[in-house]
PDB file of C-alpha atoms and ligand atoms in Angstrom:
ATOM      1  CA  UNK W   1      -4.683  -5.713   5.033  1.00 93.00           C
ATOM      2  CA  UNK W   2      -6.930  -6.896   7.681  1.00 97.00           C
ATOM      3  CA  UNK W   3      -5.061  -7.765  11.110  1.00 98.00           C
ATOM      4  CA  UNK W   4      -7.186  -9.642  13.747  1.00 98.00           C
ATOM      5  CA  UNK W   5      -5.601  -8.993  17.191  1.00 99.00           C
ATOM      6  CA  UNK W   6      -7.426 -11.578  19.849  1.00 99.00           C
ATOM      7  CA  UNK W   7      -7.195  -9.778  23.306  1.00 98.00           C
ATOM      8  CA  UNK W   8      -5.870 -12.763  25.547  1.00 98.00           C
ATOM      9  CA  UNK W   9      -7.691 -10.475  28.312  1.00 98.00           C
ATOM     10  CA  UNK W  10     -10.430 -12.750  28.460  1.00 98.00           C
ATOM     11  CA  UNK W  11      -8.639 -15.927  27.728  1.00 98.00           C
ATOM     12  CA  UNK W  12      -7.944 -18.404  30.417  1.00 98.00           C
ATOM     13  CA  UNK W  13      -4.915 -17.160  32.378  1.00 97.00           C
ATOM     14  CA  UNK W  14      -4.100 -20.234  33.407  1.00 97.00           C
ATOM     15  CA  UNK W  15      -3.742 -22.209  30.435  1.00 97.00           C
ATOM     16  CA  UNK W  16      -2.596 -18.896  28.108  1.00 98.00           C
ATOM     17  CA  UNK W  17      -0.206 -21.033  25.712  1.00 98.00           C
ATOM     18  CA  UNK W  18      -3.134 -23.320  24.861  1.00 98.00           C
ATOM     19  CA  UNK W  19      -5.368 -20.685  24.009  1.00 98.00           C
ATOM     20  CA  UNK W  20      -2.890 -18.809  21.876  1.00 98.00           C
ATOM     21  CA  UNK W  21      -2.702 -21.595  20.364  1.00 98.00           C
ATOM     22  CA  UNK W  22      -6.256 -22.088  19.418  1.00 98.00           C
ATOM     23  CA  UNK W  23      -6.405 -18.598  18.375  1.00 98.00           C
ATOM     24  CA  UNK W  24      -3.350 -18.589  15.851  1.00 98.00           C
ATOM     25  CA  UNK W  25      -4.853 -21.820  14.489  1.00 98.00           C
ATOM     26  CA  UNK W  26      -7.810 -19.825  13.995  1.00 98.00           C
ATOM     27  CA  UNK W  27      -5.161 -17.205  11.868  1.00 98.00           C
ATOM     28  CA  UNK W  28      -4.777 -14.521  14.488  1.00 98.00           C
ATOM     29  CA  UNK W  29      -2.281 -11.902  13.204  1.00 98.00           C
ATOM     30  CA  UNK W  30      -1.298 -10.387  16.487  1.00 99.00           C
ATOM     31  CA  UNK W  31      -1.822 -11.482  20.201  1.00 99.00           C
ATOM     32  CA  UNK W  32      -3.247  -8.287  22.267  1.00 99.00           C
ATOM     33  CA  UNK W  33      -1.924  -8.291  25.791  1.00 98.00           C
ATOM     34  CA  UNK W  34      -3.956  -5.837  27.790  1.00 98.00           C
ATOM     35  CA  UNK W  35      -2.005  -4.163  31.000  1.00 98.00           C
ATOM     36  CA  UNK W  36      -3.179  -2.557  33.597  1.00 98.00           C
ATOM     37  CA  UNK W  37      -1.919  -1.260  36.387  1.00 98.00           C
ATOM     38  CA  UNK W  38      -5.311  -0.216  38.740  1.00 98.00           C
ATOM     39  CA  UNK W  39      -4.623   3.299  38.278  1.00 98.00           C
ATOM     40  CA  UNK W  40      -4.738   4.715  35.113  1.00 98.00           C
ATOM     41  CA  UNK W  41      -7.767   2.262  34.715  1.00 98.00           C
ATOM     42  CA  UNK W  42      -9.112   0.449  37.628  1.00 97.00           C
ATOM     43  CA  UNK W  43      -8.023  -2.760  37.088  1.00 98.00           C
ATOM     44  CA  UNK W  44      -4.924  -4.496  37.044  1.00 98.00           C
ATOM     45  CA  UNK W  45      -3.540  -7.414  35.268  1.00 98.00           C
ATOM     46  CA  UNK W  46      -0.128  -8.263  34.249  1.00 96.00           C
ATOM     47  CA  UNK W  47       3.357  -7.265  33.873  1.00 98.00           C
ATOM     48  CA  UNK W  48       6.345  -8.196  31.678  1.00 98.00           C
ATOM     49  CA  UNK W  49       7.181 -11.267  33.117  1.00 98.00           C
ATOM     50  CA  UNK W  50       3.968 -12.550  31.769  1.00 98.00           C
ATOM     51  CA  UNK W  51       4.838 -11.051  28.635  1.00 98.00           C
ATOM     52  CA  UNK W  52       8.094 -12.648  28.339  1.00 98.00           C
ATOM     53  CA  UNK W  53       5.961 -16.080  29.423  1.00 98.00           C
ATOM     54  CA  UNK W  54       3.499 -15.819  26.522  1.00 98.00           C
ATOM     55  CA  UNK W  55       6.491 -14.585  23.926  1.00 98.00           C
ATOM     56  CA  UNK W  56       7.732 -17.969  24.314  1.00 98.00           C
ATOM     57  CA  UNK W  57       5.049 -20.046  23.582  1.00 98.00           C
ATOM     58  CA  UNK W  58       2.999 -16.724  20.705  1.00 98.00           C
ATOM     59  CA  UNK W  59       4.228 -17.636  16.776  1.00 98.00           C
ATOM     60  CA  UNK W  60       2.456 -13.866  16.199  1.00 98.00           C
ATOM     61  CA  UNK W  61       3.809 -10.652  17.180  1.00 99.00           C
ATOM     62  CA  UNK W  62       2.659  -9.171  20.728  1.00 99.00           C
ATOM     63  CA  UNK W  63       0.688  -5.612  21.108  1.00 99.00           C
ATOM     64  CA  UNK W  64       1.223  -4.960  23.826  1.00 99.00           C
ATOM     65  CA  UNK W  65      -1.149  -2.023  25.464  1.00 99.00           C
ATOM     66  CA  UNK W  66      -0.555  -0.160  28.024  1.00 99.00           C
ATOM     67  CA  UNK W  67      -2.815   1.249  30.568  1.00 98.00           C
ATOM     68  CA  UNK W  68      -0.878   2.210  32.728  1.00 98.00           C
ATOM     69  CA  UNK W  69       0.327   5.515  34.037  1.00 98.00           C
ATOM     70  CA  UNK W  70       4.234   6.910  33.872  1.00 98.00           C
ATOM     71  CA  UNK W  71       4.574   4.255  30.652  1.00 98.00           C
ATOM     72  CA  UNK W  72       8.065   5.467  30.357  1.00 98.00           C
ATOM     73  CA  UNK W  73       9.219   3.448  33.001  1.00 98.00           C
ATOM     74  CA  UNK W  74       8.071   0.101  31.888  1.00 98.00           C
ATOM     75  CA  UNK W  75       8.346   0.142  28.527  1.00 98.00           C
ATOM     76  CA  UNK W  76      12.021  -1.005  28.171  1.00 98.00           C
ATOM     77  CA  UNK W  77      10.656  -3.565  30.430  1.00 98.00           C
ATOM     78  CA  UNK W  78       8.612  -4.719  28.393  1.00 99.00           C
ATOM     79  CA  UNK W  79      10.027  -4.456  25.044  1.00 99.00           C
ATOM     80  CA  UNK W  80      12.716  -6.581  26.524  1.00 98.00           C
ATOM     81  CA  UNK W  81       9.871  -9.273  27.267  1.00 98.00           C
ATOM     82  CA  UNK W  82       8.989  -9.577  23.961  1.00 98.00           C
ATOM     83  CA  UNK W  83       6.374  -6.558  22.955  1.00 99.00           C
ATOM     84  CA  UNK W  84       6.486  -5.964  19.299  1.00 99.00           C
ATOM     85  CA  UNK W  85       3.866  -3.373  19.218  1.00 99.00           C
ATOM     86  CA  UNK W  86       3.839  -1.029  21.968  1.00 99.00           C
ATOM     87  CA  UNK W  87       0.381   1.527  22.204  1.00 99.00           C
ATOM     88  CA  UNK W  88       0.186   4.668  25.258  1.00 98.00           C
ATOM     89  CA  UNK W  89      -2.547   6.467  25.564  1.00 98.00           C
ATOM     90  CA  UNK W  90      -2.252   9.980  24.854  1.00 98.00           C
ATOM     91  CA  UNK W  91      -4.396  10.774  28.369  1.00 98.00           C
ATOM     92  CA  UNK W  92      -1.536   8.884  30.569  1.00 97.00           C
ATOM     93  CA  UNK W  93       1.500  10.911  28.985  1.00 97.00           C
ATOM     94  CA  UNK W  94       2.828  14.399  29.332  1.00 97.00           C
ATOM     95  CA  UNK W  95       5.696  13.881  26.488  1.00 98.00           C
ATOM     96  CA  UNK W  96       4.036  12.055  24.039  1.00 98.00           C
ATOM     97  CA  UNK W  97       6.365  12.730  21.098  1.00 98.00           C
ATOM     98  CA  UNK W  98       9.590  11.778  24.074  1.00 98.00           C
ATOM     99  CA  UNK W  99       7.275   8.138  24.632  1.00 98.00           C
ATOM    100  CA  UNK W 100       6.735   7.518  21.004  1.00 98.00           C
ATOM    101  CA  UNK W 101      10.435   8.025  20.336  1.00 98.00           C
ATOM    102  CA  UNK W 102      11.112   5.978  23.016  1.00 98.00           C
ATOM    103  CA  UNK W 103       9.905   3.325  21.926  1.00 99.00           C
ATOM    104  CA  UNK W 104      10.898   2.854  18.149  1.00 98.00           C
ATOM    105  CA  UNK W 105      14.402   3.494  19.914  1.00 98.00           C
ATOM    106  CA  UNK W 106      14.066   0.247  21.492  1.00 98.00           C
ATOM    107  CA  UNK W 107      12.850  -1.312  17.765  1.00 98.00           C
ATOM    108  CA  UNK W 108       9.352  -1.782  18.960  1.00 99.00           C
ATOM    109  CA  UNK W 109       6.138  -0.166  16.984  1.00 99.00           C
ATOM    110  CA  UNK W 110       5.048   2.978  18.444  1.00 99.00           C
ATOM    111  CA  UNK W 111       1.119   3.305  19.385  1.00 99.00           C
ATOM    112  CA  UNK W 112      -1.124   6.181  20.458  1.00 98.00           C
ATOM    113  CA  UNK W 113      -4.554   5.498  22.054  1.00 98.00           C
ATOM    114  CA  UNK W 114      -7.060   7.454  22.077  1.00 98.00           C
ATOM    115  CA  UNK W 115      -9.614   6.433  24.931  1.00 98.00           C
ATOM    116  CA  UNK W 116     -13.425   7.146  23.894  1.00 98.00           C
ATOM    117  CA  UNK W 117     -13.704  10.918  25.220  1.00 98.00           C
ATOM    118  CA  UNK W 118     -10.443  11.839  23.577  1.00 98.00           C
ATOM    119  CA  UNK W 119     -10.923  13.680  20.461  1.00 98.00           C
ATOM    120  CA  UNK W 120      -9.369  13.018  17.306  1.00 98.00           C
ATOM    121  CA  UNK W 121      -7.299  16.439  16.907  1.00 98.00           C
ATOM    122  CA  UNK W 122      -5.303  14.851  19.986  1.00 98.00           C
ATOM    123  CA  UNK W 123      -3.470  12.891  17.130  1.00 98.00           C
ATOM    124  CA  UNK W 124      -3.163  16.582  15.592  1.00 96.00           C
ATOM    125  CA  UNK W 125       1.101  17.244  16.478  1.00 96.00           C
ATOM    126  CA  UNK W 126       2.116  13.567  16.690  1.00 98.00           C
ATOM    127  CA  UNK W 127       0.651  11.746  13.669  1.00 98.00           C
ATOM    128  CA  UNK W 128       3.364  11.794  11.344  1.00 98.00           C
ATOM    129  CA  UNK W 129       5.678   9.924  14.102  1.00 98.00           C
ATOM    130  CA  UNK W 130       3.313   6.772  15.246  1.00 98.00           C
ATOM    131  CA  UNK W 131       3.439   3.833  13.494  1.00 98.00           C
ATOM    132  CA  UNK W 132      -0.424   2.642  14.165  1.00 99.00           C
ATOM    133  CA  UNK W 133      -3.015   4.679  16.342  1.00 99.00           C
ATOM    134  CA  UNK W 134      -4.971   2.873  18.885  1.00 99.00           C
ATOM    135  CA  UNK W 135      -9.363   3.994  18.775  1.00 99.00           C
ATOM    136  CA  UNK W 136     -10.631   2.825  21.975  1.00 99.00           C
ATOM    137  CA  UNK W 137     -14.557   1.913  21.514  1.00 98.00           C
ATOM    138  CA  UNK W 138     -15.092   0.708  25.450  1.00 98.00           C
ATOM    139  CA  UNK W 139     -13.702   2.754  28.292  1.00 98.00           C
ATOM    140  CA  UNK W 140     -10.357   0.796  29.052  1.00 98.00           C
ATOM    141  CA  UNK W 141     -10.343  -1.576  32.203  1.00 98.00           C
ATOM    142  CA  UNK W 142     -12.636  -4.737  31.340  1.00 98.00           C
ATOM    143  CA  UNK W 143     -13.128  -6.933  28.629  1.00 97.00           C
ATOM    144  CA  UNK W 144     -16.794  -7.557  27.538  1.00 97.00           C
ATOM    145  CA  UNK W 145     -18.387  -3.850  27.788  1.00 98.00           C
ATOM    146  CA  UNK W 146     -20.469  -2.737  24.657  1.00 98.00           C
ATOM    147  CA  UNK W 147     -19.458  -1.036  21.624  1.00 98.00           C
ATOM    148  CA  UNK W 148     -19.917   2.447  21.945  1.00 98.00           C
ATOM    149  CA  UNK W 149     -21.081   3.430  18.387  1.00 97.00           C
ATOM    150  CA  UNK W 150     -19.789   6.763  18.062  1.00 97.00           C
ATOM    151  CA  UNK W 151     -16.280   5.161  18.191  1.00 98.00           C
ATOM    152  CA  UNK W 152     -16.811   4.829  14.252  1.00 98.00           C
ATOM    153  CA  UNK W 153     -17.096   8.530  13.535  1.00 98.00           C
ATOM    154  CA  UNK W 154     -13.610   8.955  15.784  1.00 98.00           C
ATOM    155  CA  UNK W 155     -12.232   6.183  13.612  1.00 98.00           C
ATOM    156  CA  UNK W 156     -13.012   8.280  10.496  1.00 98.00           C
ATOM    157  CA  UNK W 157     -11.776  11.304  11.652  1.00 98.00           C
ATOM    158  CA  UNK W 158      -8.087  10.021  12.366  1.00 98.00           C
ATOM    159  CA  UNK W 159      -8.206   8.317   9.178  1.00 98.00           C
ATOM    160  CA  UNK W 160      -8.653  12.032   7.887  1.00 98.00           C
ATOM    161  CA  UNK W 161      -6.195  13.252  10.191  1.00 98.00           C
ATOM    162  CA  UNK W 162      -3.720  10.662   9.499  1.00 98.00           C
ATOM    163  CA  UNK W 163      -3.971  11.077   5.381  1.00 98.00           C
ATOM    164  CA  UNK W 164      -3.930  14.962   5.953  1.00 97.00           C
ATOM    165  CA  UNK W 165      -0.480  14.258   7.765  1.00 97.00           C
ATOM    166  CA  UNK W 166       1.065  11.991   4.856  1.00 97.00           C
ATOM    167  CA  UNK W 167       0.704   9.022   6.982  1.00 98.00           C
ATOM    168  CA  UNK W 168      -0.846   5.505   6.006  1.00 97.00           C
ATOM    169  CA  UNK W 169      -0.243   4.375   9.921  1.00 98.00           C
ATOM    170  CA  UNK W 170      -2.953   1.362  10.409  1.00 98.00           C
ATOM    171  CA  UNK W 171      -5.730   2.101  12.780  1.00 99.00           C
ATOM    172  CA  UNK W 172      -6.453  -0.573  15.179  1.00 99.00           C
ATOM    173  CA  UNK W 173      -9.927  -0.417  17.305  1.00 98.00           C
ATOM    174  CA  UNK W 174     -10.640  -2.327  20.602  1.00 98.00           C
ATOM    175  CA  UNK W 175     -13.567  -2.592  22.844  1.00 98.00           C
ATOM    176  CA  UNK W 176     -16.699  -4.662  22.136  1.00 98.00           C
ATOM    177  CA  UNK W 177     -15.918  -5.874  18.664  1.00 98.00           C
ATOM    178  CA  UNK W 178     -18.148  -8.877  17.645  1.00 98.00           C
ATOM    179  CA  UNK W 179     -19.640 -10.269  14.274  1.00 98.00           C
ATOM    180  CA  UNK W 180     -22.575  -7.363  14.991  1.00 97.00           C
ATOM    181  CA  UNK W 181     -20.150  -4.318  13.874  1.00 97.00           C
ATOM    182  CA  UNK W 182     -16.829  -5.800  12.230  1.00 98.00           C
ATOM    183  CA  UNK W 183     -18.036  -4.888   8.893  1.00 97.00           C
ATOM    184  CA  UNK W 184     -18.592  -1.092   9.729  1.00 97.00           C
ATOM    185  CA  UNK W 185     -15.427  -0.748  12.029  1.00 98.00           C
ATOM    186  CA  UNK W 186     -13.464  -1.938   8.758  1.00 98.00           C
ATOM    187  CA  UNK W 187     -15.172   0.105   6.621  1.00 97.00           C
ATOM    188  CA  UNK W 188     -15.132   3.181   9.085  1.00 98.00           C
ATOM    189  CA  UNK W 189     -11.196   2.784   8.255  1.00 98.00           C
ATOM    190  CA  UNK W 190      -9.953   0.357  10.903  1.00 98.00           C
ATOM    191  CA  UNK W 191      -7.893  -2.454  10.030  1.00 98.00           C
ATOM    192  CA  UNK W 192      -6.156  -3.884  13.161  1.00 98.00           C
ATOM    193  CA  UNK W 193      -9.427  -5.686  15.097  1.00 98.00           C
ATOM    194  CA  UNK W 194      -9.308  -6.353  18.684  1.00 99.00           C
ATOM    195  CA  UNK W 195     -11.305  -8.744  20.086  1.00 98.00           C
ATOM    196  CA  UNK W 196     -11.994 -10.655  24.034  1.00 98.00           C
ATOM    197  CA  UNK W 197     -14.947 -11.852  24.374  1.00 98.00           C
ATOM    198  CA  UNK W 198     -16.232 -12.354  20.922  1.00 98.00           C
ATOM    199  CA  UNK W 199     -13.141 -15.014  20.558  1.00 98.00           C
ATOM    200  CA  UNK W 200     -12.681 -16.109  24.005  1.00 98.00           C
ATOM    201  CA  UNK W 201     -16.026 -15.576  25.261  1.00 98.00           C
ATOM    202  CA  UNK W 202     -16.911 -18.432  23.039  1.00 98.00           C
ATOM    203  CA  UNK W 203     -16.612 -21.938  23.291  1.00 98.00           C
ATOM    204  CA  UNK W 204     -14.615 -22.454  20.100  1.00 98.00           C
ATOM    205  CA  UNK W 205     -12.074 -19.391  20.263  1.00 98.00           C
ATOM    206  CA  UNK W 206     -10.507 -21.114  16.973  1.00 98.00           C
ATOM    207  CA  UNK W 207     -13.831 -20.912  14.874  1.00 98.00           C
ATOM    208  CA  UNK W 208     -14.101 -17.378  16.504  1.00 98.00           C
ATOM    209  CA  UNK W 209     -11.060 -16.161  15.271  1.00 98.00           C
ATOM    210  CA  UNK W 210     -11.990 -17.226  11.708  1.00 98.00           C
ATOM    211  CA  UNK W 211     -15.503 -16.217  11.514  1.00 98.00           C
ATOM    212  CA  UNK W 212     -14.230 -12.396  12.496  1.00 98.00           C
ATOM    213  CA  UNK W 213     -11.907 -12.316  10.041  1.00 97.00           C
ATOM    214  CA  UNK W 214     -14.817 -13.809   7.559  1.00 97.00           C
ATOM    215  CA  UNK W 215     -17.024 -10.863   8.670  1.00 97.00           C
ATOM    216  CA  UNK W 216     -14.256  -8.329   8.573  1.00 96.00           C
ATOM    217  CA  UNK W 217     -13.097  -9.490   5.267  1.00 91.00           C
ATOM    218  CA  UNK W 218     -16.798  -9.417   3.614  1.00 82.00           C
ATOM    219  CA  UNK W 219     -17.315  -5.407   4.580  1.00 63.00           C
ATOM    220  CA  UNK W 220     -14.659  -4.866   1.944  1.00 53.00           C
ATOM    221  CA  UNK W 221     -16.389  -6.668  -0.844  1.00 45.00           C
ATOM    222  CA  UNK W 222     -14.799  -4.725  -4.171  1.00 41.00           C
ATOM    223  CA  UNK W 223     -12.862  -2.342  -2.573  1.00 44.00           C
ATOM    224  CA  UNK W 224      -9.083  -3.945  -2.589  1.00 43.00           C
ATOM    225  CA  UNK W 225      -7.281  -5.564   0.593  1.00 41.00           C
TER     226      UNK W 225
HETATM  227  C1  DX5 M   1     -10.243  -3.020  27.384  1.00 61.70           C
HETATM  228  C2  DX5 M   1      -9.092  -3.708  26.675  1.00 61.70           C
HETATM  229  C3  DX5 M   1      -9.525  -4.529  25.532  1.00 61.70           C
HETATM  230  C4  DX5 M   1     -10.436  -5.663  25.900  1.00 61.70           C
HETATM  231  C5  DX5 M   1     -11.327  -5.910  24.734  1.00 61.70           C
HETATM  232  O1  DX5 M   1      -9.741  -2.199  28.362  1.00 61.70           O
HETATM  233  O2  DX5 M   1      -8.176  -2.753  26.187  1.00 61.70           O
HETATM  234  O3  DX5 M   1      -8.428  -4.990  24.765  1.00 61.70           O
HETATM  235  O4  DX5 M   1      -9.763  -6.852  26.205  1.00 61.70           O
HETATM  236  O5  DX5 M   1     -12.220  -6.886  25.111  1.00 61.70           O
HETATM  237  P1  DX5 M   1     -13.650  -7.027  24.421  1.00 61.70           P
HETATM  238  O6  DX5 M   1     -13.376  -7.397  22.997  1.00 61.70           O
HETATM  239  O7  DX5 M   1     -14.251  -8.108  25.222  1.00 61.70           O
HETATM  240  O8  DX5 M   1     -14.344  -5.702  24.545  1.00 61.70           O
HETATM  241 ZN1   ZN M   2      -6.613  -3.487  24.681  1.00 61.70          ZN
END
């Protein structure tokens, strides 16, 4: 199953619930909500009260990922605000396995991300616990940066990894995903598509939304959903 996850990162913050809108009209699966905190990447966007803001207007489940440093302390936060999906990248925590319990504990979907210089084998102890993993294919802190192409042979190697470890876990990918490279990011393994500016970078976010999953959904031609 192919999940299309619009980033709301490069939506218009001040009309969010309108563009949500748009984009689960256009059959979004998830809403993305990118945090940041300007250290662990250097820029910084928004916290769980915005969160709890856009749970009440989202029909679709929030991912909610966190850049942020010392995750642990937020994450009740913001699993309390609304998060269905929470993601931590493996660079910003020192007990990973602690984190990823953590957060089931609180009912929420556990995440690992993997930013682009992180190797695969990072995934190595922890894979049979997450519930998705998380490829980054941009260095996290900005919407709009371009795909960087080797992010498809990481995506392949966790799908090894995860199979190797009994687990099905979805991968999800994020970071300059447009109409260009859908098809090979699905067919790579990914199946949980982030996207900013190719959806809200357009003038028709709705049209965007569908078109992505149109290109996504081609790349698996034969092979079953
Ligand atoms: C980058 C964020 C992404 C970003 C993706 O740090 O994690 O979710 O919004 O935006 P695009 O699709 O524009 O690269
Ligand atoms: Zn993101």
């Amino acid at each position: 199953m192919i999940q299309i996850a619009p980033s709301i990162l490069s939506a218009n913050f001040a009309a969010l619930g309108h563009d949500i809108a748009l984009v689960e009209r256009g059959g979004a699966d998830l809403i993305h909500v990118d945090v940041m905190d300007g250290h662990f990447v250097p820029n910084i966007t928004i916290g769980p009260v915005v969160v709890r803001a856009v749970k009440r207007v989202a029909t679709k489940p929030l991912d909610v990922h966190l850049m942020i440093e010392a995750p642990d302390r937020y994450i009740a936060d913001f699993v309390k605000a609304g998060a269905d999906m929470v993601s931590v990248h493996v660079e910003a925590v020192p007990h990973l396995h602690r984190t990823v319990e953590l957060i089931k504990s609180l009912g929420a979907k556990a995440g690992v991300v993997l930013n682009p210089a992180t190797p695969a084998a990072a995934l190595e102890a922890i894979a049979p616990d997450v519930d998705f993993v998380l490829v980054m294919s941009v260095n996290p802190g900005f919407g709009g940066q371009a795909f960087i192409r080797h992010s498809l042979d990481k995506v392949r190697r966790v799908r090894d990894l995860l199979t190797r470890a009994g687990s099905s876990a979805p991968i999800e990918i994020d970071g300059g995903i447009d109409l260009s490279n859908v098809a090979e990011v699905v067919a790579a393994g990914a199946s949980i598509l982030v996207a900013g500016n190719a959806i809200f970078g357009t003038p028709d976010a709705e049209g965007a939304t569908r078109a992505l999953r149109a290109a996504a959904a081609g790349s698996r031609a034969g092979s079953p959903a």
